[in-house]
JSON list of C-alpha atoms in Angstrom, two decimals:
[
{"chain": "A", "resi": 2, "resn": "MET", "atom": "CA", "xyz": [-33.59, -6.81, 1.72]},
{"chain": "A", "resi": 3, "resn": "SER", "atom": "CA", "xyz": [-36.76, -4.88, 2.40]},
{"chain": "A", "resi": 4, "resn": "ASP", "atom": "CA", "xyz": [-36.95, -1.10, 2.18]},
{"chain": "A", "resi": 5, "resn": "PRO", "atom": "CA", "xyz": [-37.10, 0.06, 4.81]},
{"chain": "A", "resi": 6, "resn": "PRO", "atom": "CA", "xyz": [-35.27, -2.75, 6.61]},
{"chain": "A", "resi": 7, "resn": "THR", "atom": "CA", "xyz": [-37.52, -4.77, 8.60]},
{"chain": "A", "resi": 8, "resn": "LEU", "atom": "CA", "xyz": [-37.11, -7.33, 11.37]},
{"chain": "A", "resi": 9, "resn": "ALA", "atom": "CA", "xyz": [-39.71, -9.92, 11.16]},
{"chain": "A", "resi": 10, "resn": "LEU", "atom": "CA", "xyz": [-40.35, -12.40, 14.14]},
{"chain": "A", "resi": 11, "resn": "GLU", "atom": "CA", "xyz": [-42.64, -15.11, 12.88]},
{"chain": "A", "resi": 12, "resn": "PRO", "atom": "CA", "xyz": [-43.79, -17.01, 14.82]},
{"chain": "A", "resi": 13, "resn": "THR", "atom": "CA", "xyz": [-42.87, -15.15, 17.98]},
{"chain": "A", "resi": 14, "resn": "HIS", "atom": "CA", "xyz": [-41.45, -17.21, 20.82]},
{"chain": "A", "resi": 15, "resn": "ALA", "atom": "CA", "xyz": [-41.22, -16.52, 24.58]},
{"chain": "A", "resi": 16, "resn": "ARG", "atom": "CA", "xyz": [-37.32, -16.29, 24.25]},
{"chain": "A", "resi": 17, "resn": "ASP", "atom": "CA", "xyz": [-37.78, -13.34, 21.77]},
{"chain": "A", "resi": 18, "resn": "GLN", "atom": "CA", "xyz": [-38.76, -10.93, 24.69]},
{"chain": "A", "resi": 19, "resn": "GLY", "atom": "CA", "xyz": [-36.16, -8.15, 25.21]},
{"chain": "A", "resi": 20, "resn": "VAL", "atom": "CA", "xyz": [-34.70, -4.89, 24.10]},
{"chain": "A", "resi": 21, "resn": "TYR", "atom": "CA", "xyz": [-34.06, -4.56, 20.40]},
{"chain": "A", "resi": 22, "resn": "THR", "atom": "CA", "xyz": [-31.88, -1.84, 18.73]},
{"chain": "A", "resi": 23, "resn": "CYS", "atom": "CA", "xyz": [-32.01, -0.39, 15.22]},
{"chain": "A", "resi": 24, "resn": "ARG", "atom": "CA", "xyz": [-28.91, 1.48, 14.16]},
{"chain": "A", "resi": 25, "resn": "VAL", "atom": "CA", "xyz": [-28.77, 3.71, 11.17]},
{"chain": "A", "resi": 26, "resn": "ASP", "atom": "CA", "xyz": [-25.26, 4.67, 9.83]},
{"chain": "A", "resi": 27, "resn": "TYR", "atom": "CA", "xyz": [-24.66, 7.61, 7.67]},
{"chain": "A", "resi": 28, "resn": "ARG", "atom": "CA", "xyz": [-21.75, 8.40, 5.42]},
{"chain": "A", "resi": 29, "resn": "ILE", "atom": "CA", "xyz": [-21.10, 11.90, 6.57]},
{"chain": "A", "resi": 30, "resn": "SER", "atom": "CA", "xyz": [-22.59, 11.98, 10.12]},
{"chain": "A", "resi": 31, "resn": "SER", "atom": "CA", "xyz": [-22.84, 10.11, 13.25]},
{"chain": "A", "resi": 32, "resn": "SER", "atom": "CA", "xyz": [-24.92, 6.97, 13.58]},
{"chain": "A", "resi": 33, "resn": "THR", "atom": "CA", "xyz": [-28.20, 7.03, 15.25]},
{"chain": "A", "resi": 34, "resn": "THR", "atom": "CA", "xyz": [-29.96, 4.34, 17.27]},
{"chain": "A", "resi": 35, "resn": "ALA", "atom": "CA", "xyz": [-33.44, 3.56, 18.20]},
{"chain": "A", "resi": 36, "resn": "HIS", "atom": "CA", "xyz": [-34.54, 1.07, 20.95]},
{"chain": "A", "resi": 37, "resn": "VAL", "atom": "CA", "xyz": [-37.79, -0.93, 21.47]},
{"chain": "A", "resi": 38, "resn": "ASN", "atom": "CA", "xyz": [-38.59, -3.23, 24.31]},
{"chain": "A", "resi": 39, "resn": "LEU", "atom": "CA", "xyz": [-40.54, -6.06, 23.16]},
{"chain": "A", "resi": 40, "resn": "THR", "atom": "CA", "xyz": [-42.92, -7.90, 25.55]},
{"chain": "A", "resi": 41, "resn": "VAL", "atom": "CA", "xyz": [-44.03, -11.44, 24.47]},
{"chain": "A", "resi": 42, "resn": "VAL", "atom": "CA", "xyz": [-47.37, -12.45, 26.09]},
{"chain": "A", "resi": 43, "resn": "ILE", "atom": "CA", "xyz": [-47.65, -16.06, 26.99]},
{"chain": "A", "resi": 44, "resn": "PRO", "atom": "CA", "xyz": [-51.36, -17.25, 27.27]},
{"chain": "A", "resi": 45, "resn": "PRO", "atom": "CA", "xyz": [-52.33, -18.38, 30.73]},
{"chain": "A", "resi": 46, "resn": "GLY", "atom": "CA", "xyz": [-52.50, -22.18, 31.23]},
{"chain": "A", "resi": 47, "resn": "PRO", "atom": "CA", "xyz": [-55.91, -23.88, 31.46]},
{"chain": "A", "resi": 48, "resn": "PRO", "atom": "CA", "xyz": [-57.41, -23.10, 34.90]},
{"chain": "A", "resi": 49, "resn": "ILE", "atom": "CA", "xyz": [-58.17, -25.89, 37.31]},
{"chain": "A", "resi": 50, "resn": "VAL", "atom": "CA", "xyz": [-60.38, -25.84, 40.41]},
{"chain": "A", "resi": 51, "resn": "LEU", "atom": "CA", "xyz": [-59.11, -27.11, 43.68]},
{"chain": "A", "resi": 52, "resn": "TRP", "atom": "CA", "xyz": [-61.49, -28.16, 46.45]},
{"chain": "A", "resi": 53, "resn": "ARG", "atom": "CA", "xyz": [-60.09, -29.32, 49.78]},
{"chain": "A", "resi": 54, "resn": "GLY", "atom": "CA", "xyz": [-56.63, -29.52, 48.19]},
{"chain": "A", "resi": 55, "resn": "ARG", "atom": "CA", "xyz": [-57.63, -31.49, 45.27]},
{"chain": "A", "resi": 56, "resn": "ALA", "atom": "CA", "xyz": [-58.49, -30.89, 41.61]},
{"chain": "A", "resi": 57, "resn": "VAL", "atom": "CA", "xyz": [-62.16, -31.47, 40.86]},
{"chain": "A", "resi": 58, "resn": "VAL", "atom": "CA", "xyz": [-63.85, -31.72, 37.51]},
{"chain": "A", "resi": 59, "resn": "GLY", "atom": "CA", "xyz": [-67.56, -31.41, 36.87]},
{"chain": "A", "resi": 60, "resn": "ALA", "atom": "CA", "xyz": [-69.04, -31.14, 40.34]},
{"chain": "A", "resi": 61, "resn": "VAL", "atom": "CA", "xyz": [-68.16, -30.04, 43.83]},
{"chain": "A", "resi": 62, "resn": "GLY", "atom": "CA", "xyz": [-69.53, -31.90, 46.79]},
{"chain": "A", "resi": 63, "resn": "PRO", "atom": "CA", "xyz": [-71.65, -33.27, 48.26]},
{"chain": "A", "resi": 64, "resn": "LEU", "atom": "CA", "xyz": [-71.82, -30.21, 50.41]},
{"chain": "A", "resi": 65, "resn": "GLY", "atom": "CA", "xyz": [-74.05, -29.97, 53.57]},
{"chain": "A", "resi": 66, "resn": "GLU", "atom": "CA", "xyz": [-76.73, -27.45, 53.65]},
{"chain": "A", "resi": 67, "resn": "ALA", "atom": "CA", "xyz": [-75.41, -24.23, 55.07]},
{"chain": "A", "resi": 68, "resn": "GLU", "atom": "CA", "xyz": [-71.82, -25.62, 54.94]},
{"chain": "A", "resi": 69, "resn": "ARG", "atom": "CA", "xyz": [-69.24, -23.01, 54.04]},
{"chain": "A", "resi": 70, "resn": "THR", "atom": "CA", "xyz": [-66.29, -24.05, 51.83]},
{"chain": "A", "resi": 71, "resn": "GLU", "atom": "CA", "xyz": [-63.65, -22.59, 49.65]},
{"chain": "A", "resi": 72, "resn": "LEU", "atom": "CA", "xyz": [-62.96, -22.99, 45.97]},
{"chain": "A", "resi": 73, "resn": "THR", "atom": "CA", "xyz": [-59.55, -22.14, 44.45]},
{"chain": "A", "resi": 74, "resn": "CYS", "atom": "CA", "xyz": [-58.91, -21.49, 40.70]},
{"chain": "A", "resi": 75, "resn": "ARG", "atom": "CA", "xyz": [-55.38, -21.92, 39.71]},
{"chain": "A", "resi": 76, "resn": "SER", "atom": "CA", "xyz": [-53.62, -21.02, 36.33]},
{"chain": "A", "resi": 77, "resn": "SER", "atom": "CA", "xyz": [-49.98, -21.63, 35.62]},
{"chain": "A", "resi": 78, "resn": "GLY", "atom": "CA", "xyz": [-47.61, -20.64, 32.89]},
{"chain": "A", "resi": 79, "resn": "GLY", "atom": "CA", "xyz": [-48.82, -17.25, 31.68]},
{"chain": "A", "resi": 80, "resn": "ARG", "atom": "CA", "xyz": [-46.93, -13.92, 31.35]},
{"chain": "A", "resi": 81, "resn": "PRO", "atom": "CA", "xyz": [-47.72, -11.40, 32.34]},
{"chain": "A", "resi": 82, "resn": "SER", "atom": "CA", "xyz": [-49.46, -12.54, 35.44]},
{"chain": "A", "resi": 83, "resn": "PRO", "atom": "CA", "xyz": [-52.98, -13.64, 34.41]},
{"chain": "A", "resi": 84, "resn": "VAL", "atom": "CA", "xyz": [-56.11, -12.31, 36.01]},
{"chain": "A", "resi": 85, "resn": "LEU", "atom": "CA", "xyz": [-58.49, -14.84, 37.47]},
{"chain": "A", "resi": 86, "resn": "THR", "atom": "CA", "xyz": [-62.21, -14.01, 37.97]},
{"chain": "A", "resi": 87, "resn": "TRP", "atom": "CA", "xyz": [-65.06, -16.16, 39.31]},
{"chain": "A", "resi": 88, "resn": "TYR", "atom": "CA", "xyz": [-68.62, -15.78, 37.75]},
{"chain": "A", "resi": 89, "resn": "GLN", "atom": "CA", "xyz": [-72.10, -17.12, 38.63]},
{"chain": "A", "resi": 90, "resn": "LYS", "atom": "CA", "xyz": [-74.55, -16.62, 35.86]},
{"chain": "A", "resi": 91, "resn": "GLY", "atom": "CA", "xyz": [-72.59, -13.75, 34.48]},
{"chain": "A", "resi": 92, "resn": "ARG", "atom": "CA", "xyz": [-72.27, -12.09, 37.86]},
{"chain": "A", "resi": 93, "resn": "ARG", "atom": "CA", "xyz": [-68.76, -11.48, 39.06]},
{"chain": "A", "resi": 94, "resn": "LEU", "atom": "CA", "xyz": [-68.19, -13.03, 42.57]},
{"chain": "A", "resi": 95, "resn": "PRO", "atom": "CA", "xyz": [-66.00, -11.42, 45.31]},
{"chain": "A", "resi": 96, "resn": "LEU", "atom": "CA", "xyz": [-62.77, -13.19, 46.05]},
{"chain": "A", "resi": 97, "resn": "LEU", "atom": "CA", "xyz": [-61.67, -14.24, 49.46]},
{"chain": "A", "resi": 98, "resn": "SER", "atom": "CA", "xyz": [-57.99, -13.94, 48.33]},
{"chain": "A", "resi": 99, "resn": "ALA", "atom": "CA", "xyz": [-55.77, -13.75, 45.29]},
{"chain": "A", "resi": 100, "resn": "ASN", "atom": "CA", "xyz": [-52.02, -14.65, 45.00]},
{"chain": "A", "resi": 101, "resn": "SER", "atom": "CA", "xyz": [-49.52, -14.61, 42.30]},
{"chain": "A", "resi": 102, "resn": "SER", "atom": "CA", "xyz": [-46.02, -16.11, 42.18]},
{"chain": "A", "resi": 103, "resn": "LEU", "atom": "CA", "xyz": [-43.21, -15.98, 39.57]},
{"chain": "A", "resi": 104, "resn": "ASP", "atom": "CA", "xyz": [-41.26, -18.89, 38.44]},
{"chain": "A", "resi": 105, "resn": "PRO", "atom": "CA", "xyz": [-37.70, -17.39, 38.13]},
{"chain": "A", "resi": 106, "resn": "PHE", "atom": "CA", "xyz": [-36.65, -20.34, 35.65]},
{"chain": "A", "resi": 107, "resn": "THR", "atom": "CA", "xyz": [-39.49, -19.90, 33.13]},
{"chain": "A", "resi": 108, "resn": "GLY", "atom": "CA", "xyz": [-40.40, -16.21, 33.85]},
{"chain": "A", "resi": 109, "resn": "THR", "atom": "CA", "xyz": [-43.98, -17.38, 34.01]},
{"chain": "A", "resi": 110, "resn": "TYR", "atom": "CA", "xyz": [-46.62, -16.88, 36.83]},
{"chain": "A", "resi": 111, "resn": "THR", "atom": "CA", "xyz": [-48.89, -19.16, 38.91]},
{"chain": "A", "resi": 112, "resn": "VAL", "atom": "CA", "xyz": [-52.11, -17.38, 40.15]},
{"chain": "A", "resi": 113, "resn": "ASP", "atom": "CA", "xyz": [-54.65, -18.61, 42.63]},
{"chain": "A", "resi": 114, "resn": "ALA", "atom": "CA", "xyz": [-58.02, -16.91, 43.20]},
{"chain": "A", "resi": 115, "resn": "THR", "atom": "CA", "xyz": [-60.05, -18.28, 46.17]},
{"chain": "A", "resi": 116, "resn": "LEU", "atom": "CA", "xyz": [-63.73, -18.02, 46.57]},
{"chain": "A", "resi": 117, "resn": "SER", "atom": "CA", "xyz": [-65.78, -18.60, 49.73]},
{"chain": "A", "resi": 118, "resn": "ILE", "atom": "CA", "xyz": [-69.31, -19.89, 49.30]},
{"chain": "A", "resi": 119, "resn": "GLN", "atom": "CA", "xyz": [-72.11, -21.20, 51.73]},
{"chain": "A", "resi": 120, "resn": "ALA", "atom": "CA", "xyz": [-74.16, -24.05, 50.31]},
{"chain": "A", "resi": 121, "resn": "MET", "atom": "CA", "xyz": [-77.68, -22.86, 50.25]},
{"chain": "A", "resi": 122, "resn": "ARG", "atom": "CA", "xyz": [-80.75, -24.45, 48.85]},
{"chain": "A", "resi": 123, "resn": "GLU", "atom": "CA", "xyz": [-80.90, -22.00, 45.97]},
{"chain": "A", "resi": 124, "resn": "LEU", "atom": "CA", "xyz": [-77.31, -22.93, 44.89]},
{"chain": "A", "resi": 125, "resn": "LEU", "atom": "CA", "xyz": [-78.16, -26.45, 44.11]},
{"chain": "A", "resi": 126, "resn": "GLY", "atom": "CA", "xyz": [-76.88, -27.24, 40.63]},
{"chain": "A", "resi": 127, "resn": "VAL", "atom": "CA", "xyz": [-75.55, -23.71, 40.11]},
{"chain": "A", "resi": 128, "resn": "THR", "atom": "CA", "xyz": [-72.63, -23.55, 37.86]},
{"chain": "A", "resi": 129, "resn": "LEU", "atom": "CA", "xyz": [-69.58, -21.36, 38.96]},
{"chain": "A", "resi": 130, "resn": "THR", "atom": "CA", "xyz": [-66.99, -20.52, 36.21]},
{"chain": "A", "resi": 131, "resn": "CYS", "atom": "CA", "xyz": [-63.56, -19.26, 36.61]},
{"chain": "A", "resi": 132, "resn": "HIS", "atom": "CA", "xyz": [-62.09, -17.09, 33.75]},
{"chain": "A", "resi": 133, "resn": "ALA", "atom": "CA", "xyz": [-58.26, -16.92, 33.20]},
{"chain": "A", "resi": 134, "resn": "HIS", "atom": "CA", "xyz": [-57.27, -14.04, 30.90]},
{"chain": "A", "resi": 135, "resn": "THR", "atom": "CA", "xyz": [-54.27, -11.91, 30.12]},
{"chain": "A", "resi": 136, "resn": "PRO", "atom": "CA", "xyz": [-54.19, -8.19, 31.18]},
{"chain": "A", "resi": 137, "resn": "THR", "atom": "CA", "xyz": [-54.75, -5.99, 28.12]},
{"chain": "A", "resi": 138, "resn": "ASP", "atom": "CA", "xyz": [-52.67, -3.00, 29.59]},
{"chain": "A", "resi": 139, "resn": "HIS", "atom": "CA", "xyz": [-49.32, -4.32, 28.51]},
{"chain": "A", "resi": 140, "resn": "HIS", "atom": "CA", "xyz": [-47.59, -2.79, 25.51]},
{"chain": "A", "resi": 141, "resn": "ALA", "atom": "CA", "xyz": [-44.36, -2.62, 23.64]},
{"chain": "A", "resi": 142, "resn": "HIS", "atom": "CA", "xyz": [-42.71, 0.72, 24.32]},
{"chain": "A", "resi": 143, "resn": "ALA", "atom": "CA", "xyz": [-39.82, 2.54, 22.61]},
{"chain": "A", "resi": 144, "resn": "SER", "atom": "CA", "xyz": [-36.96, 3.97, 24.70]},
{"chain": "A", "resi": 145, "resn": "SER", "atom": "CA", "xyz": [-38.63, 7.35, 24.79]},
{"chain": "A", "resi": 146, "resn": "GLY", "atom": "CA", "xyz": [-41.80, 5.66, 26.58]},
{"chain": "A", "resi": 147, "resn": "ARG", "atom": "CA", "xyz": [-43.97, 6.13, 23.46]},
{"chain": "A", "resi": 148, "resn": "LYS", "atom": "CA", "xyz": [-46.41, 3.32, 22.92]},
{"chain": "A", "resi": 149, "resn": "VAL", "atom": "CA", "xyz": [-45.58, 1.30, 19.84]},
{"chain": "A", "resi": 150, "resn": "GLN", "atom": "CA", "xyz": [-48.36, -1.15, 19.52]},
{"chain": "A", "resi": 151, "resn": "ASP", "atom": "CA", "xyz": [-51.02, -2.91, 21.58]},
{"chain": "A", "resi": 152, "resn": "THR", "atom": "CA", "xyz": [-50.53, -6.48, 22.86]},
{"chain": "A", "resi": 153, "resn": "ALA", "atom": "CA", "xyz": [-52.86, -8.93, 21.08]},
{"chain": "A", "resi": 154, "resn": "VAL", "atom": "CA", "xyz": [-55.70, -9.77, 23.27]},
{"chain": "A", "resi": 155, "resn": "VAL", "atom": "CA", "xyz": [-55.66, -13.42, 24.29]},
{"chain": "A", "resi": 156, "resn": "GLN", "atom": "CA", "xyz": [-59.09, -15.06, 24.58]},
{"chain": "A", "resi": 157, "resn": "PRO", "atom": "CA", "xyz": [-59.89, -16.12, 28.17]},
{"chain": "A", "resi": 158, "resn": "ARG", "atom": "CA", "xyz": [-59.69, -19.68, 29.18]},
{"chain": "A", "resi": 159, "resn": "THR", "atom": "CA", "xyz": [-62.36, -21.13, 31.58]},
{"chain": "A", "resi": 160, "resn": "ALA", "atom": "CA", "xyz": [-63.20, -23.96, 34.01]},
{"chain": "A", "resi": 161, "resn": "SER", "atom": "CA", "xyz": [-66.57, -24.63, 35.49]},
{"chain": "A", "resi": 162, "resn": "VAL", "atom": "CA", "xyz": [-68.00, -26.69, 38.35]},
{"chain": "A", "resi": 163, "resn": "THR", "atom": "CA", "xyz": [-71.56, -27.22, 39.55]},
{"chain": "A", "resi": 164, "resn": "LEU", "atom": "CA", "xyz": [-72.53, -27.46, 43.27]},
{"chain": "A", "resi": 165, "resn": "ASN", "atom": "CA", "xyz": [-73.81, -30.68, 44.68]},
{"chain": "A", "resi": 166, "resn": "ILE", "atom": "CA", "xyz": [-75.71, -29.89, 47.85]},
{"chain": "A", "resi": 167, "resn": "THR", "atom": "CA", "xyz": [-77.38, -32.27, 50.24]},
{"chain": "A", "resi": 168, "resn": "LEU", "atom": "CA", "xyz": [-80.73, -30.95, 51.35]},
{"chain": "A", "resi": 169, "resn": "SER", "atom": "CA", "xyz": [-83.18, -32.10, 53.90]},
{"chain": "A", "resi": 170, "resn": "PRO", "atom": "CA", "xyz": [-86.85, -32.31, 53.12]},
{"chain": "A", "resi": 171, "resn": "VAL", "atom": "CA", "xyz": [-88.75, -29.14, 53.63]},
{"chain": "A", "resi": 172, "resn": "GLU", "atom": "CA", "xyz": [-91.97, -31.13, 54.44]},
{"chain": "A", "resi": 173, "resn": "VAL", "atom": "CA", "xyz": [-92.91, -34.75, 55.36]},
{"chain": "A", "resi": 174, "resn": "ARG", "atom": "CA", "xyz": [-96.52, -35.67, 55.51]},
{"chain": "A", "resi": 175, "resn": "VAL", "atom": "CA", "xyz": [-98.74, -38.79, 55.56]},
{"chain": "A", "resi": 176, "resn": "VAL", "atom": "CA", "xyz": [-101.51, -38.90, 53.13]},
{"chain": "A", "resi": 177, "resn": "GLY", "atom": "CA", "xyz": [-104.51, -41.20, 53.18]},
{"chain": "A", "resi": 178, "resn": "GLY", "atom": "CA", "xyz": [-105.17, -41.38, 56.83]},
{"chain": "A", "resi": 179, "resn": "GLY", "atom": "CA", "xyz": [-108.82, -40.85, 58.09]},
{"chain": "A", "resi": 180, "resn": "ALA", "atom": "CA", "xyz": [-110.57, -40.14, 61.47]},
{"chain": "A", "resi": 181, "resn": "GLY", "atom": "CA", "xyz": [-111.26, -43.66, 61.94]},
{"chain": "A", "resi": 182, "resn": "VAL", "atom": "CA", "xyz": [-110.82, -47.04, 60.24]},
{"chain": "A", "resi": 183, "resn": "ARG", "atom": "CA", "xyz": [-113.17, -50.06, 60.40]},
{"chain": "A", "resi": 184, "resn": "ALA", "atom": "CA", "xyz": [-111.52, -53.26, 61.50]},
{"chain": "A", "resi": 185, "resn": "GLY", "atom": "CA", "xyz": [-110.75, -55.66, 58.57]},
{"chain": "A", "resi": 186, "resn": "THR", "atom": "CA", "xyz": [-110.46, -53.10, 55.87]},
{"chain": "A", "resi": 187, "resn": "THR", "atom": "CA", "xyz": [-107.47, -52.23, 53.73]},
{"chain": "A", "resi": 188, "resn": "LEU", "atom": "CA", "xyz": [-105.83, -48.88, 54.56]},
{"chain": "A", "resi": 189, "resn": "ARG", "atom": "CA", "xyz": [-103.29, -47.27, 52.24]},
{"chain": "A", "resi": 190, "resn": "LEU", "atom": "CA", "xyz": [-101.00, -44.74, 53.66]},
{"chain": "A", "resi": 191, "resn": "VAL", "atom": "CA", "xyz": [-98.51, -42.72, 51.74]},
{"chain": "A", "resi": 192, "resn": "CYS", "atom": "CA", "xyz": [-95.50, -41.01, 53.31]},
{"chain": "A", "resi": 193, "resn": "ARG", "atom": "CA", "xyz": [-94.46, -38.14, 51.13]},
{"chain": "A", "resi": 194, "resn": "ALA", "atom": "CA", "xyz": [-91.16, -35.98, 51.41]},
{"chain": "A", "resi": 195, "resn": "VAL", "atom": "CA", "xyz": [-90.77, -32.71, 49.61]},
{"chain": "A", "resi": 196, "resn": "GLY", "atom": "CA", "xyz": [-87.71, -30.81, 48.85]},
{"chain": "A", "resi": 197, "resn": "SER", "atom": "CA", "xyz": [-84.84, -33.16, 49.47]},
{"chain": "A", "resi": 198, "resn": "HIS", "atom": "CA", "xyz": [-81.72, -33.84, 47.52]},
{"chain": "A", "resi": 199, "resn": "PRO", "atom": "CA", "xyz": [-81.07, -36.59, 46.80]},
{"chain": "A", "resi": 200, "resn": "PRO", "atom": "CA", "xyz": [-84.45, -38.16, 47.20]},
{"chain": "A", "resi": 201, "resn": "ALA", "atom": "CA", "xyz": [-85.12, -39.00, 50.93]},
{"chain": "A", "resi": 202, "resn": "HIS", "atom": "CA", "xyz": [-85.05, -42.56, 51.96]},
{"chain": "A", "resi": 203, "resn": "LEU", "atom": "CA", "xyz": [-88.46, -43.29, 53.77]},
{"chain": "A", "resi": 204, "resn": "THR", "atom": "CA", "xyz": [-89.13, -46.05, 56.22]},
{"chain": "A", "resi": 205, "resn": "TRP", "atom": "CA", "xyz": [-92.34, -46.95, 58.13]},
{"chain": "A", "resi": 206, "resn": "TRP", "atom": "CA", "xyz": [-92.37, -47.94, 61.74]},
{"chain": "A", "resi": 207, "resn": "ARG", "atom": "CA", "xyz": [-94.85, -49.09, 64.31]},
{"chain": "A", "resi": 208, "resn": "ALA", "atom": "CA", "xyz": [-93.76, -48.24, 67.75]},
{"chain": "A", "resi": 209, "resn": "HIS", "atom": "CA", "xyz": [-90.06, -49.44, 67.70]},
{"chain": "A", "resi": 210, "resn": "ALA", "atom": "CA", "xyz": [-90.54, -51.96, 64.95]},
{"chain": "A", "resi": 211, "resn": "ARG", "atom": "CA", "xyz": [-89.75, -51.32, 61.27]},
{"chain": "A", "resi": 212, "resn": "LEU", "atom": "CA", "xyz": [-92.43, -52.33, 58.91]},
{"chain": "A", "resi": 213, "resn": "PRO", "atom": "CA", "xyz": [-90.89, -54.57, 56.10]},
{"chain": "A", "resi": 214, "resn": "HIS", "atom": "CA", "xyz": [-93.44, -54.53, 53.40]},
{"chain": "A", "resi": 215, "resn": "VAL", "atom": "CA", "xyz": [-93.36, -51.12, 52.07]},
{"chain": "A", "resi": 216, "resn": "THR", "atom": "CA", "xyz": [-93.82, -49.88, 48.38]},
{"chain": "A", "resi": 217, "resn": "HIS", "atom": "CA", "xyz": [-91.47, -47.07, 47.18]},
{"chain": "A", "resi": 218, "resn": "ALA", "atom": "CA", "xyz": [-92.47, -44.76, 44.33]}
]
């Protein structure tokens, strides 16, 4: 037996959460008790990204240019309720909505954080990251309300997606034409499209007839 008597919970399980009582008995006086409320933190489950009701991995899209869409980050199984945050290049993004629900059977939470974005040219290939972390303001308290110890900080879990956006060319021009061409000479014309994603599909037409012999580079 340790001196003073010590209760060790190693490892700690979710079922260990609750109120613990220590009673001290004296030979010539009344017994005294002390209570402590132990909160067991369960790390948040790995976040997933939902787009149009389905889980996505790696990339979202293709999105049309200027199209507005919503991305939802979801984490399940944490206690207390995890906090979800969206980031772009280290910058925190505002949320469209955030919801949390408690599973009465497991005592854990499912949290959704929804982001609204508009697919703009400058967002092509940009990575958006969702962080799921446990709040750090939960502590174990004695019955008097005195703080006993801080809950261990749980490292955040993350999920990332990149934006795949379809972009029209910002410029299309023909290179190689001149003011006039002598009959019987060879003329090389180049049609060049700039700024599209994916690469633009180019075709040549004469009046209403498509020209079949075209070289693509």
